[in-house]
CSV table of C-alpha atoms in Angstrom, one decimal:
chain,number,residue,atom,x,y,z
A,1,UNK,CA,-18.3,55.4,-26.7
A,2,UNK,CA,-20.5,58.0,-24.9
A,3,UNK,CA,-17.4,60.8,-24.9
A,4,UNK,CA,-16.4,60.2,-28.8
A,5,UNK,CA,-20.7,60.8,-29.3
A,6,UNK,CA,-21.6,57.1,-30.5
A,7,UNK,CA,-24.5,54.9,-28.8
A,8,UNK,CA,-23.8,52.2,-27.6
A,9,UNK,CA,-25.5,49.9,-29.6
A,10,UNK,CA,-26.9,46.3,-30.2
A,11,UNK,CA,-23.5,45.6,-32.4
A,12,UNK,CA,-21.3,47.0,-29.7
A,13,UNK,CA,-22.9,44.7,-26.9
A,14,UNK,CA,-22.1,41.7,-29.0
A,15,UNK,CA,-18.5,42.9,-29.2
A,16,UNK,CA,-18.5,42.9,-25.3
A,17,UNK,CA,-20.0,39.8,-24.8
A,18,UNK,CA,-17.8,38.3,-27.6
A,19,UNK,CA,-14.7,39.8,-26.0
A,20,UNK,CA,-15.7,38.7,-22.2
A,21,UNK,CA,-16.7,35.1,-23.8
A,22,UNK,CA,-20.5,35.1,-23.0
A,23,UNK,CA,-23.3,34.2,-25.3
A,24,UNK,CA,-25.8,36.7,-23.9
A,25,UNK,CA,-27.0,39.6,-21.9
A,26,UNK,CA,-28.0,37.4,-18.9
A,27,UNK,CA,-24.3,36.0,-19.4
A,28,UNK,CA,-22.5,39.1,-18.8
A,29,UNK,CA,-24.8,40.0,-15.8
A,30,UNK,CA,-24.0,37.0,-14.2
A,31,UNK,CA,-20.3,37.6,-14.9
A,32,UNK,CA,-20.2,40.9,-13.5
A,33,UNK,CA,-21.5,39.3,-9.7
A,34,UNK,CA,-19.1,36.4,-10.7
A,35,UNK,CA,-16.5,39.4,-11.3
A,36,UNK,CA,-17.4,41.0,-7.6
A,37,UNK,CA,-17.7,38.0,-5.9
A,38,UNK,CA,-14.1,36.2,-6.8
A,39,UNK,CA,-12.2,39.3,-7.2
A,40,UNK,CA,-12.9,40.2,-3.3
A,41,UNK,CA,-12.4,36.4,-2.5
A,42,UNK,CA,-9.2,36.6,-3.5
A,43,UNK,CA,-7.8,39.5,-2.7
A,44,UNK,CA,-9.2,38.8,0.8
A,45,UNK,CA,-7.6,35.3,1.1
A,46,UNK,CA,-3.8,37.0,-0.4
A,47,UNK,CA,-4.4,39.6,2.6
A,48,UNK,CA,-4.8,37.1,5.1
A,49,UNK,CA,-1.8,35.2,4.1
A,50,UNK,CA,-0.1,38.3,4.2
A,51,UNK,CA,-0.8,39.8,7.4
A,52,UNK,CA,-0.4,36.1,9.2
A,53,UNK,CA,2.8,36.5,7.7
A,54,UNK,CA,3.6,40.8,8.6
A,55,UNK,CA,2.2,40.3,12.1
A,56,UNK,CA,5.4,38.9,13.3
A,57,UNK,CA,7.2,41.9,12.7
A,58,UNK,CA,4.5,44.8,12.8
A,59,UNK,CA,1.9,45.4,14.9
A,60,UNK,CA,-1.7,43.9,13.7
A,61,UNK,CA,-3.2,47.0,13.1
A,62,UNK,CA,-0.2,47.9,10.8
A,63,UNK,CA,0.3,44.8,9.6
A,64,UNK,CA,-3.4,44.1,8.3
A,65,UNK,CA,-3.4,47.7,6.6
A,66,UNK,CA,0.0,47.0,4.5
A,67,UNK,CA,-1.7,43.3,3.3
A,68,UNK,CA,-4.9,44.8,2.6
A,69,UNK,CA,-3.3,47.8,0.1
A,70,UNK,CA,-0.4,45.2,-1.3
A,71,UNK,CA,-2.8,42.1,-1.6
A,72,UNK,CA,-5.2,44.8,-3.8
A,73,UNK,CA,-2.1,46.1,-5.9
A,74,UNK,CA,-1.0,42.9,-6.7
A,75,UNK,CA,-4.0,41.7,-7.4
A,76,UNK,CA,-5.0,44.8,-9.5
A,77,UNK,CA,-1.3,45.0,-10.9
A,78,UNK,CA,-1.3,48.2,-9.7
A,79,UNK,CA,2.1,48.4,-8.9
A,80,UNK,CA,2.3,50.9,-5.5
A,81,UNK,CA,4.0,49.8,-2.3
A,82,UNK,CA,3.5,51.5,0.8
A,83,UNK,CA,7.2,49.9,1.9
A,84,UNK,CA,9.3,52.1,-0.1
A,85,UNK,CA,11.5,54.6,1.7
A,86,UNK,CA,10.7,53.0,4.9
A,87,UNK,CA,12.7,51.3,7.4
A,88,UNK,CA,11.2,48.3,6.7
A,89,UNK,CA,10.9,48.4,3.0
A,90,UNK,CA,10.7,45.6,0.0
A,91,UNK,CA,14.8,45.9,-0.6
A,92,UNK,CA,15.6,45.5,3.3
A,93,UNK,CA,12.8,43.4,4.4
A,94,UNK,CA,10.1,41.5,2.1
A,95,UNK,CA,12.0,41.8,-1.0
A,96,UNK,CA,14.0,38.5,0.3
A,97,UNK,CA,11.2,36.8,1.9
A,98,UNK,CA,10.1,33.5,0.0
A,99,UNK,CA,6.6,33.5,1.5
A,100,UNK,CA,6.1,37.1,0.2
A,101,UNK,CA,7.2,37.3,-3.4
A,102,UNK,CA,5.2,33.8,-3.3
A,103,UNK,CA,2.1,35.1,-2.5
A,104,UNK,CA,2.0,38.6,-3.9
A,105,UNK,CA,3.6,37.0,-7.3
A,106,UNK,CA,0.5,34.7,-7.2
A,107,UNK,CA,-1.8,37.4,-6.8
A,108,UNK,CA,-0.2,39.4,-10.1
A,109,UNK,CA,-0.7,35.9,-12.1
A,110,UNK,CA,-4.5,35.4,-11.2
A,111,UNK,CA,-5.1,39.2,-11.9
A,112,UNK,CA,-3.2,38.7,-15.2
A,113,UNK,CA,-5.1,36.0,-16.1
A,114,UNK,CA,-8.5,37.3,-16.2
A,115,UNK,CA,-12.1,37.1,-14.5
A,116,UNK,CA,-13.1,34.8,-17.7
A,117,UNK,CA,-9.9,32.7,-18.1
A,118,UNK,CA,-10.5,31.8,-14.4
A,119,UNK,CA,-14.0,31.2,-14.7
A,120,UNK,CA,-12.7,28.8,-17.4
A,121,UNK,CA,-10.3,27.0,-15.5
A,122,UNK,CA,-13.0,26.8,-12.2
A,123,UNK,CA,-15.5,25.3,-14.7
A,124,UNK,CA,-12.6,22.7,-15.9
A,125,UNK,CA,-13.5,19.8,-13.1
A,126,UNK,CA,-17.3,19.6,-14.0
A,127,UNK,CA,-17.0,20.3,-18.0
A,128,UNK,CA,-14.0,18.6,-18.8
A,129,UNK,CA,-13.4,21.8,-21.5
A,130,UNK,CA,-11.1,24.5,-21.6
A,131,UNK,CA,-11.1,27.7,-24.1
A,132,UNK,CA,-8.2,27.8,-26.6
A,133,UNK,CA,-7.9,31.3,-25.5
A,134,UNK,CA,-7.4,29.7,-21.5
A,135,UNK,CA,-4.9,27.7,-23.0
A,136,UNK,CA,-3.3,30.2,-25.0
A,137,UNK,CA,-3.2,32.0,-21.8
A,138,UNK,CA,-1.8,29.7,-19.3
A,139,UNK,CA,0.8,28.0,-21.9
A,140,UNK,CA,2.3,31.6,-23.0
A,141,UNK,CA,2.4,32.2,-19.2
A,142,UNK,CA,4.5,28.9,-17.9
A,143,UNK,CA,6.7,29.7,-20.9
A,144,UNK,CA,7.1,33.8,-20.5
A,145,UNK,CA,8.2,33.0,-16.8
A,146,UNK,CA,10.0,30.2,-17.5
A,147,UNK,CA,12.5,31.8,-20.0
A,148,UNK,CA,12.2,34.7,-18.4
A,149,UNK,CA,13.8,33.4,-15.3
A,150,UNK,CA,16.3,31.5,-17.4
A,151,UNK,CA,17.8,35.3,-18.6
A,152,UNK,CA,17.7,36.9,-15.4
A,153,UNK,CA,19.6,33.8,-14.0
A,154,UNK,CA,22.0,34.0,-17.0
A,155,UNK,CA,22.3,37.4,-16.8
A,156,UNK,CA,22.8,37.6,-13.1
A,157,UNK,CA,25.7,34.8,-13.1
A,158,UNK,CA,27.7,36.1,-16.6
A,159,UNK,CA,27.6,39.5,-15.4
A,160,UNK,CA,28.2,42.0,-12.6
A,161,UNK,CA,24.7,43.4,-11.3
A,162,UNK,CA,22.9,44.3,-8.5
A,163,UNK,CA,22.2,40.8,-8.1
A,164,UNK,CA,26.1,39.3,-7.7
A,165,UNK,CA,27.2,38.2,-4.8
A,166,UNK,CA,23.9,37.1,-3.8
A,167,UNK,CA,22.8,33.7,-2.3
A,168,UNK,CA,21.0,31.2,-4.8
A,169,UNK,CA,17.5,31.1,-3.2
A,170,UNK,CA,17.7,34.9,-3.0
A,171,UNK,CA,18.6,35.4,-7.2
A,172,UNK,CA,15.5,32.5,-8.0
A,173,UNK,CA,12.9,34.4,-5.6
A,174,UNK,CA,14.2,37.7,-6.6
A,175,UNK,CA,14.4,36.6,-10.4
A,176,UNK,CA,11.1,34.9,-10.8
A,177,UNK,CA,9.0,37.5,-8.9
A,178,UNK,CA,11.3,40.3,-10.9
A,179,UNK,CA,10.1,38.4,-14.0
A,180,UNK,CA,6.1,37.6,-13.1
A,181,UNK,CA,6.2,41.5,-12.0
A,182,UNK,CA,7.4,42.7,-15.5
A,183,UNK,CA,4.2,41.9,-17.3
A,184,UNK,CA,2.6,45.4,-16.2
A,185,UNK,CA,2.2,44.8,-12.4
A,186,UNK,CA,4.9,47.3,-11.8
A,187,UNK,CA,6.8,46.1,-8.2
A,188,UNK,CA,10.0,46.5,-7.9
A,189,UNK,CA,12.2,45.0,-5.5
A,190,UNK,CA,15.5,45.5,-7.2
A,191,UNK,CA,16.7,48.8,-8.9
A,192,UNK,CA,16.0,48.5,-12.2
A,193,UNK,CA,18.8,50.7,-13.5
A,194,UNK,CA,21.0,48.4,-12.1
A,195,UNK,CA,20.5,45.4,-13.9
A,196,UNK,CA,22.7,44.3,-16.8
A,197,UNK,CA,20.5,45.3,-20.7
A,198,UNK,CA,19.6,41.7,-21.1
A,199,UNK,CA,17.4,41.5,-18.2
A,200,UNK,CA,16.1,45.3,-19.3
A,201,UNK,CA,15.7,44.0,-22.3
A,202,UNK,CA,13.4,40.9,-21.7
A,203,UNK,CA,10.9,43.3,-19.2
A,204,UNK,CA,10.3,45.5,-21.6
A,205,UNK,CA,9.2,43.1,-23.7
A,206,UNK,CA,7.6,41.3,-21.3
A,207,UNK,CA,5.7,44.5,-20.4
A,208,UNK,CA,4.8,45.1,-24.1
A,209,UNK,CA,3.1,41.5,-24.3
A,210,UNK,CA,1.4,42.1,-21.0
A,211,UNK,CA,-1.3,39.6,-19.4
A,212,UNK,CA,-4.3,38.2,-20.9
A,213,UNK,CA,-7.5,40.0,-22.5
A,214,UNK,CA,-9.9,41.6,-20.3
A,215,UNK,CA,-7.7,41.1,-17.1
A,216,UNK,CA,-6.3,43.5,-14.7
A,217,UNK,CA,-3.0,43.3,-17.3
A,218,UNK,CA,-1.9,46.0,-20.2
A,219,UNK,CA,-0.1,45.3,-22.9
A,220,UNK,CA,-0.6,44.1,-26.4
A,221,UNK,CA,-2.0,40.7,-25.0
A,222,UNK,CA,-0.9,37.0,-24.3
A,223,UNK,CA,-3.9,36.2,-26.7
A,224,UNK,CA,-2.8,38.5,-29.7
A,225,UNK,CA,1.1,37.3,-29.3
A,226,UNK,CA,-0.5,33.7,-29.3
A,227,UNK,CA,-2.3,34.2,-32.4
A,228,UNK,CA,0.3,35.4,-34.3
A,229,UNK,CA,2.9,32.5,-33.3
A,230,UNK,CA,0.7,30.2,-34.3
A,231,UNK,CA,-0.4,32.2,-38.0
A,232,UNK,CA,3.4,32.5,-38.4
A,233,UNK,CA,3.9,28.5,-37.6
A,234,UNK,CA,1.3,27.5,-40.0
A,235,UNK,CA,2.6,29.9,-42.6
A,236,UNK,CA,6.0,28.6,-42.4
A,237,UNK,CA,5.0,24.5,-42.7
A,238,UNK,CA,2.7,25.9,-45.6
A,239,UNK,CA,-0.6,25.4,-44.1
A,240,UNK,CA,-3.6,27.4,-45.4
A,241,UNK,CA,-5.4,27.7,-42.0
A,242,UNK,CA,-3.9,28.0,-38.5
A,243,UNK,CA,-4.9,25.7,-35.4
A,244,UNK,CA,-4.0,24.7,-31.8
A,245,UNK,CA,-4.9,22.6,-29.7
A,246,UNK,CA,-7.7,21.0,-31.9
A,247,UNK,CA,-9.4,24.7,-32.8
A,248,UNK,CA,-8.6,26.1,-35.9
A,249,UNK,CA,-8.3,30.5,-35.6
A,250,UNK,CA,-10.5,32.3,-38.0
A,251,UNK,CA,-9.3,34.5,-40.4
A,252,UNK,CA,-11.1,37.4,-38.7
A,253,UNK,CA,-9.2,37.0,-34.8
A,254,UNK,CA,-6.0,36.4,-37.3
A,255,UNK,CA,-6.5,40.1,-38.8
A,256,UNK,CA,-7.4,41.6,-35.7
A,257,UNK,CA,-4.2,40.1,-34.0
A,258,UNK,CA,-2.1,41.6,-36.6
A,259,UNK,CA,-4.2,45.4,-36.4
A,260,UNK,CA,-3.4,45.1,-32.9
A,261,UNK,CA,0.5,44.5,-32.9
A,262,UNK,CA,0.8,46.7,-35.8
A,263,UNK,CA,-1.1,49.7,-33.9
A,264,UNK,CA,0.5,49.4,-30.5
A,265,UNK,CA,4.2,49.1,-32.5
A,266,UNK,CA,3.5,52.3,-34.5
A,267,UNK,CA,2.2,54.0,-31.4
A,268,UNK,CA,5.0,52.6,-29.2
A,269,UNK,CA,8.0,53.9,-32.1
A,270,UNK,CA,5.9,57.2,-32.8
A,271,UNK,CA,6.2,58.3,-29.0
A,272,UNK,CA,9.5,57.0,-28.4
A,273,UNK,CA,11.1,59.3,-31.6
A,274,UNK,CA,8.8,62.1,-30.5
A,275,UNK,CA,10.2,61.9,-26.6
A,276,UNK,CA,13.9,61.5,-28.0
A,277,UNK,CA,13.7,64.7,-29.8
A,278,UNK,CA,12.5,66.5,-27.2
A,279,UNK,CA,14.3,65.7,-24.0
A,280,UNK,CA,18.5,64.3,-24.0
A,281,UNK,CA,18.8,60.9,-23.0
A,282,UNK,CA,19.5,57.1,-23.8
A,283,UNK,CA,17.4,56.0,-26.7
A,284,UNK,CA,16.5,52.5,-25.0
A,285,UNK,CA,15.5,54.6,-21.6
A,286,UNK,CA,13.2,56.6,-23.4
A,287,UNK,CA,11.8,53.7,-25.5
A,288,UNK,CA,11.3,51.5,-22.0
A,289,UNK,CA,9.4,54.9,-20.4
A,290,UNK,CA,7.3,54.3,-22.7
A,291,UNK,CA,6.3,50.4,-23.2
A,292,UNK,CA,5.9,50.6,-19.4
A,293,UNK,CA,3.3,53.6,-19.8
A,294,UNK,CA,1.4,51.6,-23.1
A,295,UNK,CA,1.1,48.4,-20.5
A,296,UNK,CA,0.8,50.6,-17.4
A,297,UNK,CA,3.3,48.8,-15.6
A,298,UNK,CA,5.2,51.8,-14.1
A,299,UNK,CA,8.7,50.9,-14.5
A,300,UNK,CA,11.4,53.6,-15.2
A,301,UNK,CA,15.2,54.0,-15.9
A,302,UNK,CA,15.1,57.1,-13.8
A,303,UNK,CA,13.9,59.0,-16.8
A,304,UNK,CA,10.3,60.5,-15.7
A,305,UNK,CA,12.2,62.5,-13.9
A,306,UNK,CA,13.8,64.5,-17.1
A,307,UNK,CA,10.0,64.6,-18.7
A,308,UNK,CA,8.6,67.7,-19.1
A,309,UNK,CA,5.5,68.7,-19.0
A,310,UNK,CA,4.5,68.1,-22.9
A,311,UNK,CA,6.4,64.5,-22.3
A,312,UNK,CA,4.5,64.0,-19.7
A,313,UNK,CA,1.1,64.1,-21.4
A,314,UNK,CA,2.8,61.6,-23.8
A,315,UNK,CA,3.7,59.5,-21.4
A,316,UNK,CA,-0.1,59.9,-20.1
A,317,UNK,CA,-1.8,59.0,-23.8
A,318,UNK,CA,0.1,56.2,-23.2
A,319,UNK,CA,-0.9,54.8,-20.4
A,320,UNK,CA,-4.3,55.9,-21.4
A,321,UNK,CA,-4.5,54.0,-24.6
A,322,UNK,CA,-2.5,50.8,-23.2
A,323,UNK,CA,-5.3,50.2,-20.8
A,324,UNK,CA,-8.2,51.3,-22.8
A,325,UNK,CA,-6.7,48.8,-25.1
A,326,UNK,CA,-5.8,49.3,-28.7
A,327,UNK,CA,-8.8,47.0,-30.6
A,328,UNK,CA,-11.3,48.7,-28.0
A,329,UNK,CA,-10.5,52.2,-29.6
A,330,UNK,CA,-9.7,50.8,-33.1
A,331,UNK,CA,-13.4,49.1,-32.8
A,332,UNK,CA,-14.7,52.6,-31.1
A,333,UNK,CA,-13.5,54.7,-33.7
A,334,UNK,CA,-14.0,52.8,-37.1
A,335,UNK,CA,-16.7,53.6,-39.3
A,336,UNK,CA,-19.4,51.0,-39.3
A,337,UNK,CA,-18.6,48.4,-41.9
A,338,UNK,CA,-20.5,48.9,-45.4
A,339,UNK,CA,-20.9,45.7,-47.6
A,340,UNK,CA,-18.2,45.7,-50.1
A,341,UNK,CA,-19.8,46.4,-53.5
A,342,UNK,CA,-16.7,45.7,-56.0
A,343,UNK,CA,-14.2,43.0,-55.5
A,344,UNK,CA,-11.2,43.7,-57.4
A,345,UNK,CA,-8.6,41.1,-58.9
A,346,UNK,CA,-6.3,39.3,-56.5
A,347,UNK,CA,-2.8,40.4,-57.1
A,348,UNK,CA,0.4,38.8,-55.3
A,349,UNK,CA,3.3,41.3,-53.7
A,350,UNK,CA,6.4,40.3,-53.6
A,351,UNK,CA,7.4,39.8,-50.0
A,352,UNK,CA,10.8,39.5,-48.4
């Protein structure tokens, strides 16, 4: 707000609140120490488990550095390993180990769930209450990994990949942590230019719904996709309002949800024709360059390579805008709302 010259006002503040899920400004102070506190507690305990689990076969200085960087990238979505190109990196080493991908996929699901959606679920035992948003959250979740995991196992048995050949335990801990990865945390473990188009396919639109609102997790949202299923649900059994789980969404989150998508699909299309007229290349290459940047997960097709230096600062807007969040900046730059003086007569369009 400061660099586009607007204060940050009273109205603002309630957008933040209302977007963290406090009630006040006492609220938000105590989430930001809640934020402190649990973030470190976590990313301390997925270190621990990691090093008791390195140790064995690196010394403990070395061992306690890698979990320390790769329990904070995974907990941050970050995406960086310090393995590859080494001797004992994710492909020859970790990328086959159980304990691992268990841990480290863990770490990318609590990061991609959010500081407030955990608060919500720590609060469940003594309240008995869970936002529809935490629900939203955890049931698109189960059911993002879960069919995820269904394609890469489909994929990888129908087809000839980089995956065929391999054991069963290895394609389930490869394809689950392949598939909790793909929703912007960016770790790679298997070439992704070697996988058949229907697993390329489902992480780039995994990456493009990304993790849940005001988590470490790009994307268009868990929360907007959410909405929008259950608008489109109600529409099609004819209902005039649309709920879940016993909370009905109002019309305002509705309209938001669809700004959103609509915004962040323009933007996405916009940059992918732009980058396919500059540089020579597969169109669904270009296009997954791209989704990754908007939900700054940092996958490639081996096509940054080919970018040059205006794609690049593309590719950069994108990355910049995914995490900034598309309602943030639609919110930053609208004009602020005037009462609407003349109400003109409702007229139907013709749709479909």
């Amino acid at each position: 707000f400061r660099l586009i010259g607007r204060r940050i006002t009273l109205q603002t503040r309630f957008i933040v609140q209302q977007s963290l899920g406090q009630q006040g400004a006492s609220g938000v102070l105590n989430l930001a120490l809640y934020v402190l506190g649990i973030t470190l507690a976590i990313e301390a305990a997925g270190a621990l488990l990691l090093w008791l689990r390195w140790r064995a076969t690196l010394p403990d200085g070395e061992a306690l550095w890698y979990a320390i960087f790769h329990a904070i990238s995974s907990y941050c979505n970050a995406g960086f390993d310090l393995f590859s190109g080494t001797d004992q990196g994710v492909l020859f080493g970790y990328g086959t180990d159980w304990f691992t991908l268990t841990v480290m996929g863990l770490l990318i699901t609590v990061g991609g769930f959010g500081i407030t959606i955990l608060y919500d679920l720590w609060s469940y035992p003594a309240d008995r209450n869970l936002s529809i948003n935490t629900r939203l959250t955890v049931v698109l979740t189960v059911a993002l990994t879960v069919v995820g995991f269904l394609i890469f196992m489909a994929d990888a048995s129908l087809h000839q990949n980089v995956m065929s050949g391999k054991g069963m335990m290895e394609r389930a801990s490869v394809g689950l942590f392949t598939v909790v990865s793909a929703r912007t945390a960016g770790l790679t473990i298997v070439p992704l230019e070697q996988l058949n188009d229907a697993t390329q396919m489902m992480i780039l639109l995994w990456m493009f719904v990304g993790g849940a609102p005001a988590s470490m997790a790009g994307g268009v949202t868990l929360s907007t996709v959410g909405v929008l299923v259950i608008s489109v649900f109600a529409t099609v059994r004819g209902l005039n309002t649309a709920s879940a789980f016993g909370r009905t969404i109002p019309f305002e989150t509705i309209a938001k949800a669809v700004a959103v998508m609509t915004v962040s699909t323009l933007l996405v299309t916009a940059l992918t024709l732009f980058l396919s007229l500059r540089h020579e290349g597969n169109l669904f290459d270009v296009a997954f360059e791209v989704v990754s940047a908007f939900a700054n997960a940092g996958y490639s097709l081996n096509f940054t390579g080919n970018l040059d230096s205006v794609g690049r600062y593309v590719i950069a807007f994108a990355m910049f805008w995914g995490r900034l969040g598309p309602l943030t900046i639609v919110v930053a730059l609208a004009q602020r709302q005037q009462p609407t003086l003349i109400h003109y007569p409702e007229e139907p369009v013709i749709l479909g």
